[in-house]
C-alpha atoms as a PDB file:
ATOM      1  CA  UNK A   1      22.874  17.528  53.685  1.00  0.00           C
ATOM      2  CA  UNK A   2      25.910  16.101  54.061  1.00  0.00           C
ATOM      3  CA  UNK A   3      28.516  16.049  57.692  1.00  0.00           C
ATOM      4  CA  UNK A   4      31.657  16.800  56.382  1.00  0.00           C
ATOM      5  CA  UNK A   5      34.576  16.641  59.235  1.00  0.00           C
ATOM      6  CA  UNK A   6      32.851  19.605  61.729  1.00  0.00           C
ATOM      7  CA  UNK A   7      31.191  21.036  58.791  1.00  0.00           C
ATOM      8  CA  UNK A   8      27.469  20.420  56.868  1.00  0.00           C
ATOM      9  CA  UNK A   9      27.393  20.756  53.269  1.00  0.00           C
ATOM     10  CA  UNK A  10      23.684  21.434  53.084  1.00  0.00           C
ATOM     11  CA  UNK A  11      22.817  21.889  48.930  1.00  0.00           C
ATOM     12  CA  UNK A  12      23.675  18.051  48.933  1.00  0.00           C
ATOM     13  CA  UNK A  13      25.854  17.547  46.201  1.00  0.00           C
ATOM     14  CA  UNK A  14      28.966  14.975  46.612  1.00  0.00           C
ATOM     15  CA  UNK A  15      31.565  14.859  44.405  1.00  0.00           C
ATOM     16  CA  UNK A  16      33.289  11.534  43.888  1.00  0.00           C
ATOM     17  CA  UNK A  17      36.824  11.073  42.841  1.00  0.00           C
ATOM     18  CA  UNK A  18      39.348   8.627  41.427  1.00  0.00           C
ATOM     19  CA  UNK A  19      42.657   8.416  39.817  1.00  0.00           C
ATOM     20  CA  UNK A  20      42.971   8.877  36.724  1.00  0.00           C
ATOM     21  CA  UNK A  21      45.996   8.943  34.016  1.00  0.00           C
ATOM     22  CA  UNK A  22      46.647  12.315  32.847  1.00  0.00           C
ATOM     23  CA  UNK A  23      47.999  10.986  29.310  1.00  0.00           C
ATOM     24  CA  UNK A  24      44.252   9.845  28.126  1.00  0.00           C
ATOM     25  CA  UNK A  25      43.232  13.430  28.708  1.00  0.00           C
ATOM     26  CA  UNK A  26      46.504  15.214  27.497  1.00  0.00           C
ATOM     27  CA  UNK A  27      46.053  12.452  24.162  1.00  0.00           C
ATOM     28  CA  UNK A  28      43.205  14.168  22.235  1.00  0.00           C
ATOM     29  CA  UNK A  29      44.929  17.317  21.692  1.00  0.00           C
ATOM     30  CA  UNK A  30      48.407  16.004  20.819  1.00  0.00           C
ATOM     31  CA  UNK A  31      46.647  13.897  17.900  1.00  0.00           C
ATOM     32  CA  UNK A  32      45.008  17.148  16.812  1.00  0.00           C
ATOM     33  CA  UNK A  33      48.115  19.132  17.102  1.00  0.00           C
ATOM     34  CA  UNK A  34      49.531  20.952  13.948  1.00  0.00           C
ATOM     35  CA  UNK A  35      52.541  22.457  15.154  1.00  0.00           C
ATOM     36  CA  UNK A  36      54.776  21.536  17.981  1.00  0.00           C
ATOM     37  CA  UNK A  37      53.930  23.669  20.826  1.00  0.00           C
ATOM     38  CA  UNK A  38      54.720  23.492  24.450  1.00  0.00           C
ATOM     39  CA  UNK A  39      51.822  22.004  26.738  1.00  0.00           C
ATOM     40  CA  UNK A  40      51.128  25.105  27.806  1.00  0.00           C
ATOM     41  CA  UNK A  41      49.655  26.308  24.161  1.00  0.00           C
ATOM     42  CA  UNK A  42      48.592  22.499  23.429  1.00  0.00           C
ATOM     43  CA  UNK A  43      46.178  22.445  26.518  1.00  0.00           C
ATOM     44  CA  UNK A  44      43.730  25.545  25.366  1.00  0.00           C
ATOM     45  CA  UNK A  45      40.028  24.518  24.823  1.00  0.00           C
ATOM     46  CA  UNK A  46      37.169  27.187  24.453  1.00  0.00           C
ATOM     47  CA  UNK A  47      35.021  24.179  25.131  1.00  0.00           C
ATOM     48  CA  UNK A  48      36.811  23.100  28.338  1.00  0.00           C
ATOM     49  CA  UNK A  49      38.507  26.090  29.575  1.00  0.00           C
ATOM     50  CA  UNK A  50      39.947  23.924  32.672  1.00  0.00           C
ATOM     51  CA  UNK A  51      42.082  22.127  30.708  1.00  0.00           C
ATOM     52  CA  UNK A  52      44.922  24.370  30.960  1.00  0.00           C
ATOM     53  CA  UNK A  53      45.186  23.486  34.527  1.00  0.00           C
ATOM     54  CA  UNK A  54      46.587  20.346  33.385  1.00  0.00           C
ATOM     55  CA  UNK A  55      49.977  21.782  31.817  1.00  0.00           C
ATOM     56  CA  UNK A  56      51.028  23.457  35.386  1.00  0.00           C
ATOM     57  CA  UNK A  57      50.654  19.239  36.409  1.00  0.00           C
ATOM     58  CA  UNK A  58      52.111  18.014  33.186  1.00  0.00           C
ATOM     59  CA  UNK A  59      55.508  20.296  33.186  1.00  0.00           C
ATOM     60  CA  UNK A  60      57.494  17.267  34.904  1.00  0.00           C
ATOM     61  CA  UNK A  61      55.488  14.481  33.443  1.00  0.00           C
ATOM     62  CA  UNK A  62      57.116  12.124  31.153  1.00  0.00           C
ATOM     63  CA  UNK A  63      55.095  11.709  27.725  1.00  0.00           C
ATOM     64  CA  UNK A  64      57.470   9.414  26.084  1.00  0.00           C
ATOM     65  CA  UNK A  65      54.728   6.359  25.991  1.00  0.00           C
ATOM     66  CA  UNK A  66      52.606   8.910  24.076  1.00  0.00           C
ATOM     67  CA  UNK A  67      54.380  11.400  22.161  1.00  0.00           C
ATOM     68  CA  UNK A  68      58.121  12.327  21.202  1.00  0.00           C
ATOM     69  CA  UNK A  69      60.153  15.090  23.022  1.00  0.00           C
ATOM     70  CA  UNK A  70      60.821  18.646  20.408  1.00  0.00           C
ATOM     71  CA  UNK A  71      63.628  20.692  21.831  1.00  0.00           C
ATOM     72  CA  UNK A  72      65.038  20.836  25.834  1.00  0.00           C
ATOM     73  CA  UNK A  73      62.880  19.714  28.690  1.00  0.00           C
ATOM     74  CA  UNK A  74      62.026  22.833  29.870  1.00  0.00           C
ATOM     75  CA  UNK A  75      60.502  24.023  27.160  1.00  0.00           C
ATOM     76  CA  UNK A  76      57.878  21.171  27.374  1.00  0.00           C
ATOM     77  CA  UNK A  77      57.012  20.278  24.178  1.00  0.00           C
ATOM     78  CA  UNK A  78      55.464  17.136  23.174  1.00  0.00           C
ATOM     79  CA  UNK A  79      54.818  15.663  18.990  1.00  0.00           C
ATOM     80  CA  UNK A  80      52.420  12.901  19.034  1.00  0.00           C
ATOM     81  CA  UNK A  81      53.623   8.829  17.929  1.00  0.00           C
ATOM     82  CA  UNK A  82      51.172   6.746  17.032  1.00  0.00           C
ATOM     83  CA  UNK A  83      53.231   3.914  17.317  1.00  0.00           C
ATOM     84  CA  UNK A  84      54.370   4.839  21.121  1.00  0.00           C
ATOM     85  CA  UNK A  85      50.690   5.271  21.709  1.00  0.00           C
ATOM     86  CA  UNK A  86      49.283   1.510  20.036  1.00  0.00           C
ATOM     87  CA  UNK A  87      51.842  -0.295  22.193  1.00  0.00           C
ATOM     88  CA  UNK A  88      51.786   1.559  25.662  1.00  0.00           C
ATOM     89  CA  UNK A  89      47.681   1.315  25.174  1.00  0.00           C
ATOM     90  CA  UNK A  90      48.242  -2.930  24.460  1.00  0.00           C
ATOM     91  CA  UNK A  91      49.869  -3.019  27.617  1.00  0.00           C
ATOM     92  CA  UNK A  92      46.692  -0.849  29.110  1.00  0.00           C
ATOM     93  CA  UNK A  93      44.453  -3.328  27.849  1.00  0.00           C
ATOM     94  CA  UNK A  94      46.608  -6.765  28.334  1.00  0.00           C
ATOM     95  CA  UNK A  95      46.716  -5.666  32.115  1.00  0.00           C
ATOM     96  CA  UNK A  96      43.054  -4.805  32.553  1.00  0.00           C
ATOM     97  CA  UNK A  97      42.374  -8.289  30.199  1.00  0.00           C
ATOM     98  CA  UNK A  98      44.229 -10.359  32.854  1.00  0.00           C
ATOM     99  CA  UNK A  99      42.528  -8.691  35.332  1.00  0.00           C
ATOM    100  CA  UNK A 100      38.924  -9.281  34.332  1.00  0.00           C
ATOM    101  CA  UNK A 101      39.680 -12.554  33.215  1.00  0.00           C
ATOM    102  CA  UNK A 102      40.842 -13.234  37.079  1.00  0.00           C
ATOM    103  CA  UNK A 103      38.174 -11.629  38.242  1.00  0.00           C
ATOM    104  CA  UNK A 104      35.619 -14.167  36.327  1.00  0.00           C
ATOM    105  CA  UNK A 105      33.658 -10.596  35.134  1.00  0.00           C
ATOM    106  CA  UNK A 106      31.590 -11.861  32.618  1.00  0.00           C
ATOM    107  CA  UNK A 107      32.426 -10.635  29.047  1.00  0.00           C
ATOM    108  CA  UNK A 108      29.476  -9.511  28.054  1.00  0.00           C
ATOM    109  CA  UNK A 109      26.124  -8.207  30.271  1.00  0.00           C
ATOM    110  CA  UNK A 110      24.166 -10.766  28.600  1.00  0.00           C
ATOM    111  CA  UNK A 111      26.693 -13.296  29.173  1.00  0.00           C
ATOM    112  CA  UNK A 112      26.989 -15.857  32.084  1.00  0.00           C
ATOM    113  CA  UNK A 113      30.556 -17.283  33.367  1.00  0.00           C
ATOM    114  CA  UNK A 114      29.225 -20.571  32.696  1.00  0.00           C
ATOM    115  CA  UNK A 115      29.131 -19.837  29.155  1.00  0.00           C
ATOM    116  CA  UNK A 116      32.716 -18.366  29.331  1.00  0.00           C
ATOM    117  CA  UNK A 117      34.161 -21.442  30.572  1.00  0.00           C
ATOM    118  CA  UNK A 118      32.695 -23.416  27.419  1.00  0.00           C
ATOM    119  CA  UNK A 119      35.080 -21.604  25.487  1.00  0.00           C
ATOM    120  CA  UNK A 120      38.719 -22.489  25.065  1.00  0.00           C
ATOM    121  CA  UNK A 121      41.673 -20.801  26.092  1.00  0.00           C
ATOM    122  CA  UNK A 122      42.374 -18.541  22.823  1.00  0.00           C
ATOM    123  CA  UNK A 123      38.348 -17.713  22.497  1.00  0.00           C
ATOM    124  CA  UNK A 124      38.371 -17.091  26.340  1.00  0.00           C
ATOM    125  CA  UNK A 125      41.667 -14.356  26.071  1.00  0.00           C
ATOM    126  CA  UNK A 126      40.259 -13.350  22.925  1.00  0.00           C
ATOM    127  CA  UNK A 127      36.712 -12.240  24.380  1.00  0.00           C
ATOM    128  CA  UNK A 128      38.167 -10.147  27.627  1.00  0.00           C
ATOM    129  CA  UNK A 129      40.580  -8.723  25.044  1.00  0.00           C
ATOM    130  CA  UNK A 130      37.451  -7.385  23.344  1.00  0.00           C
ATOM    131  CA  UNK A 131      35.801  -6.211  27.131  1.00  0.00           C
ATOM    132  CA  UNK A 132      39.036  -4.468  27.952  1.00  0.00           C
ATOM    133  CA  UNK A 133      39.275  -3.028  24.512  1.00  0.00           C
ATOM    134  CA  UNK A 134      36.121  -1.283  25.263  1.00  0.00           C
ATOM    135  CA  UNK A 135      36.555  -0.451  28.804  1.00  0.00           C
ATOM    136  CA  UNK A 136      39.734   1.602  27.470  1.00  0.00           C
ATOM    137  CA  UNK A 137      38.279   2.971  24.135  1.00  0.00           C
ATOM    138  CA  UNK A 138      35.838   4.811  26.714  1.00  0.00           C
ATOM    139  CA  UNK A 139      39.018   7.336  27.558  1.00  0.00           C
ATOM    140  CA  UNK A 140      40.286   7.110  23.521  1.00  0.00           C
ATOM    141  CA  UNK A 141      39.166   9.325  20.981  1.00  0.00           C
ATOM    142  CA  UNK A 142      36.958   7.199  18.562  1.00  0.00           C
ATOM    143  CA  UNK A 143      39.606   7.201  15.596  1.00  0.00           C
ATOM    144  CA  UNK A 144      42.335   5.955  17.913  1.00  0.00           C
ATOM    145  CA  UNK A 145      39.813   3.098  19.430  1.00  0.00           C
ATOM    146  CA  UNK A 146      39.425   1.509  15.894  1.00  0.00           C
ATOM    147  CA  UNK A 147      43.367   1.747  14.973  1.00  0.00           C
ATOM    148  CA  UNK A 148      43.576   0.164  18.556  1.00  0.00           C
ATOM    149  CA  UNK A 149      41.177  -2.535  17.789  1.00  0.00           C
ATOM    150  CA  UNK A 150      42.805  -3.139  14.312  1.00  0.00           C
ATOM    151  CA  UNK A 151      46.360  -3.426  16.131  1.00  0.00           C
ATOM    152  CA  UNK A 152      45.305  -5.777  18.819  1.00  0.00           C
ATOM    153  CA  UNK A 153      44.041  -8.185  15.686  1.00  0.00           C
ATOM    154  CA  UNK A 154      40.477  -8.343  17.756  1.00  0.00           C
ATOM    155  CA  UNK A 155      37.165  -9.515  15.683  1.00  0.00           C
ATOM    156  CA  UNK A 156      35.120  -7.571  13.578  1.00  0.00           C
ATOM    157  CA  UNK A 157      32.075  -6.768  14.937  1.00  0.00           C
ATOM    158  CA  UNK A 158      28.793  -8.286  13.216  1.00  0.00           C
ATOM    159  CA  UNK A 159      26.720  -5.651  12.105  1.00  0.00           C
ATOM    160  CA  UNK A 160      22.777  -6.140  13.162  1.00  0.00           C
ATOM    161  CA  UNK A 161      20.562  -6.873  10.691  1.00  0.00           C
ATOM    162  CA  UNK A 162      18.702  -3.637   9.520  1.00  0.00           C
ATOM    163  CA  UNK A 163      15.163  -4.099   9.814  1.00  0.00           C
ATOM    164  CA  UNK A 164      12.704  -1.750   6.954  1.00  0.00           C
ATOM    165  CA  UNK A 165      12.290   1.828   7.697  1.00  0.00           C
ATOM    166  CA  UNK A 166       9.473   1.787  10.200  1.00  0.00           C
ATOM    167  CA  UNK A 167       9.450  -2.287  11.080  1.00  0.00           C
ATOM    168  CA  UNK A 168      10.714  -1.699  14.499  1.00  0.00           C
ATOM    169  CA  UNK A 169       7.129   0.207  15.103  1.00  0.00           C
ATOM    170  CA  UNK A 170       5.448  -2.256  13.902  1.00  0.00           C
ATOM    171  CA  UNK A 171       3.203  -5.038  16.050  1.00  0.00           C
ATOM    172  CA  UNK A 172       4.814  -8.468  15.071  1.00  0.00           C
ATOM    173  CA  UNK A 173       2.962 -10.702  12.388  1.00  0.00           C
ATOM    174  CA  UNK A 174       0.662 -12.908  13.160  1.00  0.00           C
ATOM    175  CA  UNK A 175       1.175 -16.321  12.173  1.00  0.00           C
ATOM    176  CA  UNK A 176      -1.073 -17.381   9.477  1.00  0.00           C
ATOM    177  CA  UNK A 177      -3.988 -20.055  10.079  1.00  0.00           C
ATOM    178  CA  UNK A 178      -3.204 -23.412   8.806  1.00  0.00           C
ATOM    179  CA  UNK A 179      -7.010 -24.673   8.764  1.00  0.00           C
ATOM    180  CA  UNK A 180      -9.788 -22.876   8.554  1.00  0.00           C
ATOM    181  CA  UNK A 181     -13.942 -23.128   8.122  1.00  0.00           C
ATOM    182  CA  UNK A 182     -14.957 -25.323   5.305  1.00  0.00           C
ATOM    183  CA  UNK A 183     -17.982 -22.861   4.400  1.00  0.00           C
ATOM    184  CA  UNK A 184     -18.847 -19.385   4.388  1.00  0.00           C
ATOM    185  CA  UNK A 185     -20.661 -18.853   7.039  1.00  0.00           C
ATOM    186  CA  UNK A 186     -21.228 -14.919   6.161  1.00  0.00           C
ATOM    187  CA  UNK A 187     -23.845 -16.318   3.331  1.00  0.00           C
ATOM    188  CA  UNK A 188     -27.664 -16.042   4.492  1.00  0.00           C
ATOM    189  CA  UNK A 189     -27.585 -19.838   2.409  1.00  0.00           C
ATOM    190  CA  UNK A 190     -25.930 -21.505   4.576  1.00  0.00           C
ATOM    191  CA  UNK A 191     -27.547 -23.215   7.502  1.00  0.00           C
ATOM    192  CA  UNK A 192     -25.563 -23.537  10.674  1.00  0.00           C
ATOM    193  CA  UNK A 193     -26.455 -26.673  12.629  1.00  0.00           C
ATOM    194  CA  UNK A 194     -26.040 -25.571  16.793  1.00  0.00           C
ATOM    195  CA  UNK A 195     -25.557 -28.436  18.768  1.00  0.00           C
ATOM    196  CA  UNK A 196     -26.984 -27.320  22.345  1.00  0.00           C
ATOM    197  CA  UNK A 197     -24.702 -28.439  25.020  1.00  0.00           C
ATOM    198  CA  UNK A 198     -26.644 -30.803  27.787  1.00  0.00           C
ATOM    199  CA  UNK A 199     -27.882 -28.994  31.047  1.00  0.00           C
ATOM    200  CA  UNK A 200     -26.354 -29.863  34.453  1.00  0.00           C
ATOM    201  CA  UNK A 201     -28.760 -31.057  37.103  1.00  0.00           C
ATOM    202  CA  UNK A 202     -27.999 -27.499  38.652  1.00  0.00           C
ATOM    203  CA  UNK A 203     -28.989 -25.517  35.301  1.00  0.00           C
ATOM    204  CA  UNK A 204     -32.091 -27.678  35.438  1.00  0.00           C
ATOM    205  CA  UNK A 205     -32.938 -26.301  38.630  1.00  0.00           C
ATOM    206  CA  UNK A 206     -32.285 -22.881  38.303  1.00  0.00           C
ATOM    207  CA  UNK A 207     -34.417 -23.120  34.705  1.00  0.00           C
ATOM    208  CA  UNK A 208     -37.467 -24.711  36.896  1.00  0.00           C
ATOM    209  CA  UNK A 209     -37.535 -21.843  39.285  1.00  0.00           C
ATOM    210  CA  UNK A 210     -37.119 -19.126  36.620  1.00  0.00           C
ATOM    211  CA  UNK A 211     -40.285 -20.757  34.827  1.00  0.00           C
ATOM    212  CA  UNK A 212     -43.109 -17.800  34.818  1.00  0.00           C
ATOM    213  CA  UNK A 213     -40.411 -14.982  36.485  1.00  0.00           C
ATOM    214  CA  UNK A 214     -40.562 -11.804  34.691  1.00  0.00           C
ATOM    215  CA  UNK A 215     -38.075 -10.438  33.383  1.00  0.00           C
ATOM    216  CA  UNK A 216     -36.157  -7.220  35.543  1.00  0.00           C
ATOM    217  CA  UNK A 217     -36.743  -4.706  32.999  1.00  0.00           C
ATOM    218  CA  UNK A 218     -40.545  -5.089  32.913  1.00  0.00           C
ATOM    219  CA  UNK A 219     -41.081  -3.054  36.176  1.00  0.00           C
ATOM    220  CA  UNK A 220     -39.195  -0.204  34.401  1.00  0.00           C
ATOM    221  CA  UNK A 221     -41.291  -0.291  31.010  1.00  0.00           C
ATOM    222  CA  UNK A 222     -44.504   2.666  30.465  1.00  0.00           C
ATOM    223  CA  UNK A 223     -47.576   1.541  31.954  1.00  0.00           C
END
């Protein structure tokens, strides 16, 4: 449970909250908008009924950064511009680079500072460019995240290597043996030489006392 002000919220869920710019979520459904309709219409989702609570917060918002103005103001209707959109989300992602960059966050999770500081300037803007890129494309429909990435002139991405259908199962390969015996040994012709190994003086000892000790499973045999 959880002590609220004067109040416990006993099932013990907590709800965390933060800020967040209504123009990523409003962004989806101008892109996929046919017709221009007032946010109102624009913001109905079968999927995600409680999107239409955003309109009745949206009625005063400017969408200029996203999206051209159809008609008055009060009728609140909103066409989608890509190019209004690329260069309000470089300035997203040229803030959030600066930031990280001042921040020393690494630019990748496998990646230390240290190696970050190898790199020159241009490599070093160039790789938080990518982090923010994808810190951003997280809020960005995916089709909008590569014309994004395309825009911003970032790097291609390698593709991995595919491995063969089924190779990832599979153990790795053993190395092969670069020497191995001289004969077959698996042949009843071929005599194997064994080289006993010398006792130690303690082996000795415990040989001599063994001498005429039955062996353990002779008190169990049929008499």
């Amino acid at each position: 449970s959880w002590f609220i002000g004067e109040t416990v919220q006993s099932d013990g869920k907590l709800y965390i909250v933060s800020p967040v710019d209504v123009s990523f979520l409003i962004l989806p459904y101008l892109m996929k908008a046919e017709k221009n309709v007032p946010l109102d219409h624009l913001l109905e989702d079968s999927e995600f009924p409680d999107i239409s609570h955003l309109a009745a917060l949206s009625s005063t918002k400017d969408f200029s950064h996203v999206a051209e103005r159809k008609g008055s103001p009060d009728l609140g209707v909103w066409r989608y511009n890509e190019e209004n959109t690329l260069s309000w989300l470089e300035k997203k992602v040229q803030k959030l680079s600066s930031l990280l960059m001042e921040k020393k966050i690494p630019t990748t999770s496998a990646q230390s500072f240290t190696y970050v500081r190898t790199m020159d300037l241009d490599q070093t803007k160039e790789a938080y460019a990518a982090l923010a890129h994808g810190i951003i494309s997280d809020y960005l429909p995916e089709e909008l995240s590569r014309t994004l990435h395309k825009y911003l002139k970032l790097p291609e991405h390698r593709p991995k290597q595919k491995l063969p259908k089924g190779a990832e199962n599979q153990p790795p390969s053993k190395k092969p043996r670069m020497e191995g015996p001289l004969e077959d040994y698996s042949m009843d012709n071929v005599e194997v030489n064994k080289v006993k190994a010398p006792l130690t003086a303690k082996a000795k000892a415990l040989a001599k006392s063994a001498a005429g000790s039955k062996n353990i499973m002779s008190f169990f045999s049929k008499k």
